[in-house]
mmCIF file of C-alpha atoms in Angstrom:
data_model
loop_
_atom_site.group_PDB
_atom_site.id
_atom_site.type_symbol
_atom_site.label_atom_id
_atom_site.label_comp_id
_atom_site.label_asym_id
_atom_site.label_seq_id
_atom_site.Cartn_x
_atom_site.Cartn_y
_atom_site.Cartn_z
ATOM 1 C CA UNK A 1 5.948 6.075 25.576
ATOM 2 C CA UNK A 2 4.799 5.527 22.015
ATOM 3 C CA UNK A 3 5.935 7.684 19.165
ATOM 4 C CA UNK A 4 2.951 9.341 17.471
ATOM 5 C CA UNK A 5 2.209 8.074 13.988
ATOM 6 C CA UNK A 6 2.132 10.778 11.343
ATOM 7 C CA UNK A 7 -0.942 10.276 9.219
ATOM 8 C CA UNK A 8 -0.590 10.923 5.543
ATOM 9 C CA UNK A 9 -3.563 12.381 3.769
ATOM 10 C CA UNK A 10 -4.950 10.970 0.565
ATOM 11 C CA UNK A 11 -7.449 13.125 -1.287
ATOM 12 C CA UNK A 12 -9.686 10.119 -1.892
ATOM 13 C CA UNK A 13 -9.848 8.959 1.740
ATOM 14 C CA UNK A 14 -12.558 11.360 2.891
ATOM 15 C CA UNK A 15 -14.701 10.510 -0.137
ATOM 16 C CA UNK A 16 -14.271 6.801 0.558
ATOM 17 C CA UNK A 17 -15.299 7.336 4.187
ATOM 18 C CA UNK A 18 -18.461 9.173 3.105
ATOM 19 C CA UNK A 19 -19.297 6.574 0.462
ATOM 20 C CA UNK A 20 -18.586 3.479 2.579
ATOM 21 C CA UNK A 21 -20.756 0.473 1.828
ATOM 22 C CA UNK A 22 -23.215 -0.925 4.369
ATOM 23 C CA UNK A 23 -20.811 -3.828 4.919
ATOM 24 C CA UNK A 24 -17.874 -1.479 5.582
ATOM 25 C CA UNK A 25 -19.945 0.552 8.039
ATOM 26 C CA UNK A 26 -21.138 -2.576 9.841
ATOM 27 C CA UNK A 27 -17.638 -4.011 10.191
ATOM 28 C CA UNK A 28 -16.129 -0.659 11.133
ATOM 29 C CA UNK A 29 -18.682 -0.391 13.938
ATOM 30 C CA UNK A 30 -17.154 -3.548 15.404
ATOM 31 C CA UNK A 31 -13.514 -2.519 14.867
ATOM 32 C CA UNK A 32 -13.477 1.132 15.925
ATOM 33 C CA UNK A 33 -12.467 2.428 19.359
ATOM 34 C CA UNK A 34 -10.445 -0.734 20.139
ATOM 35 C CA UNK A 35 -13.693 -2.743 20.354
ATOM 36 C CA UNK A 36 -12.169 -5.905 18.886
ATOM 37 C CA UNK A 37 -9.890 -7.451 21.518
ATOM 38 C CA UNK A 38 -8.305 -4.074 22.232
ATOM 39 C CA UNK A 39 -6.645 -3.552 18.850
ATOM 40 C CA UNK A 40 -6.445 -0.142 17.189
ATOM 41 C CA UNK A 41 -7.842 -0.033 13.650
ATOM 42 C CA UNK A 42 -7.814 2.876 11.248
ATOM 43 C CA UNK A 43 -10.630 3.326 8.731
ATOM 44 C CA UNK A 44 -9.804 4.533 5.225
ATOM 45 C CA UNK A 45 -6.273 5.566 6.188
ATOM 46 C CA UNK A 46 -3.399 6.110 3.795
ATOM 47 C CA UNK A 47 -0.490 3.710 3.394
ATOM 48 C CA UNK A 48 1.627 5.373 0.728
ATOM 49 C CA UNK A 49 -0.535 5.547 -2.435
ATOM 50 C CA UNK A 50 -3.351 3.342 -1.095
ATOM 51 C CA UNK A 51 -6.305 3.887 1.224
ATOM 52 C CA UNK A 52 -6.946 0.947 3.537
ATOM 53 C CA UNK A 53 -8.549 -0.168 6.796
ATOM 54 C CA UNK A 54 -5.873 -1.652 9.001
ATOM 55 C CA UNK A 55 -4.731 -2.651 12.479
ATOM 56 C CA UNK A 56 -1.785 -0.521 13.444
ATOM 57 C CA UNK A 57 -0.054 -2.922 15.867
ATOM 58 C CA UNK A 58 -0.550 -6.111 13.851
ATOM 59 C CA UNK A 59 0.077 -4.544 10.426
ATOM 60 C CA UNK A 60 -3.102 -6.290 9.300
ATOM 61 C CA UNK A 61 -5.160 -4.805 6.482
ATOM 62 C CA UNK A 62 -8.859 -5.614 6.296
ATOM 63 C CA UNK A 63 -10.396 -5.326 2.830
ATOM 64 C CA UNK A 64 -14.168 -5.418 2.397
ATOM 65 C CA UNK A 65 -14.692 -5.841 -1.317
ATOM 66 C CA UNK A 66 -17.598 -5.283 -3.579
ATOM 67 C CA UNK A 67 -17.814 -5.926 -7.278
ATOM 68 C CA UNK A 68 -15.151 -3.269 -7.998
ATOM 69 C CA UNK A 69 -12.405 -5.558 -6.654
ATOM 70 C CA UNK A 70 -10.922 -8.744 -8.033
ATOM 71 C CA UNK A 71 -7.665 -10.642 -7.510
ATOM 72 C CA UNK A 72 -6.253 -9.709 -10.902
ATOM 73 C CA UNK A 73 -6.962 -6.005 -10.550
ATOM 74 C CA UNK A 74 -5.732 -5.934 -6.929
ATOM 75 C CA UNK A 75 -2.517 -7.942 -7.555
ATOM 76 C CA UNK A 76 -0.253 -4.877 -7.730
ATOM 77 C CA UNK A 77 -1.829 -3.335 -4.641
ATOM 78 C CA UNK A 78 -1.494 -6.616 -2.737
ATOM 79 C CA UNK A 79 2.142 -7.073 -3.742
ATOM 80 C CA UNK A 80 3.011 -3.491 -2.786
ATOM 81 C CA UNK A 81 1.393 -3.721 0.663
ATOM 82 C CA UNK A 82 2.804 -7.173 1.407
ATOM 83 C CA UNK A 83 6.295 -6.013 0.416
ATOM 84 C CA UNK A 84 6.001 -3.438 3.204
ATOM 85 C CA UNK A 85 5.150 -6.049 5.829
ATOM 86 C CA UNK A 86 1.359 -5.895 5.815
ATOM 87 C CA UNK A 87 -0.891 -8.942 5.840
ATOM 88 C CA UNK A 88 -4.198 -8.661 4.031
ATOM 89 C CA UNK A 89 -7.538 -10.258 4.826
ATOM 90 C CA UNK A 90 -10.255 -9.881 2.192
ATOM 91 C CA UNK A 91 -13.962 -10.354 2.708
ATOM 92 C CA UNK A 92 -16.828 -9.876 0.285
ATOM 93 C CA UNK A 93 -19.553 -7.435 1.280
ATOM 94 C CA UNK A 94 -22.009 -10.341 1.440
ATOM 95 C CA UNK A 95 -19.761 -12.221 3.912
ATOM 96 C CA UNK A 96 -19.760 -9.269 6.291
ATOM 97 C CA UNK A 97 -23.504 -8.714 5.991
ATOM 98 C CA UNK A 98 -24.486 -12.385 6.289
ATOM 99 C CA UNK A 99 -21.807 -13.730 8.650
ATOM 100 C CA UNK A 100 -20.353 -10.891 10.719
ATOM 101 C CA UNK A 101 -19.468 -13.197 13.620
ATOM 102 C CA UNK A 102 -17.504 -15.482 11.291
ATOM 103 C CA UNK A 103 -15.639 -12.534 9.778
ATOM 104 C CA UNK A 104 -14.741 -11.262 13.254
ATOM 105 C CA UNK A 105 -13.495 -14.745 14.233
ATOM 106 C CA UNK A 106 -11.150 -14.783 11.211
ATOM 107 C CA UNK A 107 -9.831 -11.326 12.113
ATOM 108 C CA UNK A 108 -9.301 -12.325 15.759
ATOM 109 C CA UNK A 109 -7.446 -15.472 14.664
ATOM 110 C CA UNK A 110 -5.156 -13.342 12.455
ATOM 111 C CA UNK A 111 -4.515 -10.958 15.355
ATOM 112 C CA UNK A 112 -3.764 -13.906 17.656
ATOM 113 C CA UNK A 113 -1.392 -15.381 15.055
ATOM 114 C CA UNK A 114 0.482 -12.072 15.080
ATOM 115 C CA UNK A 115 1.014 -12.391 18.859
ATOM 116 C CA UNK A 116 2.438 -15.912 18.447
ATOM 117 C CA UNK A 117 4.910 -14.624 15.889
#
């Protein structure tokens, strides 16, 4: 029997859910309800001070970035999440909108890599 996960609430999470980009909504439609190879994903969930989309079992964070994100600005966030055992995959909005199948293949490969250890 699994232990229930206590969800922390971040005051920005509900706003981020409402204001999701078209790319985030498209990808989330493929990830929700264990639609992608049976893995559980959470949309705009809180991991300590950050709001992320992630796979619970694989500890895999999926970032769909628009112009508000860049490697320099996200360095602290990335370091914090990685230090807690999360892997991060980042995709640009345009990648999701123009090549959804390719994005899903990358995510599946990361999930498969998690199974292999």
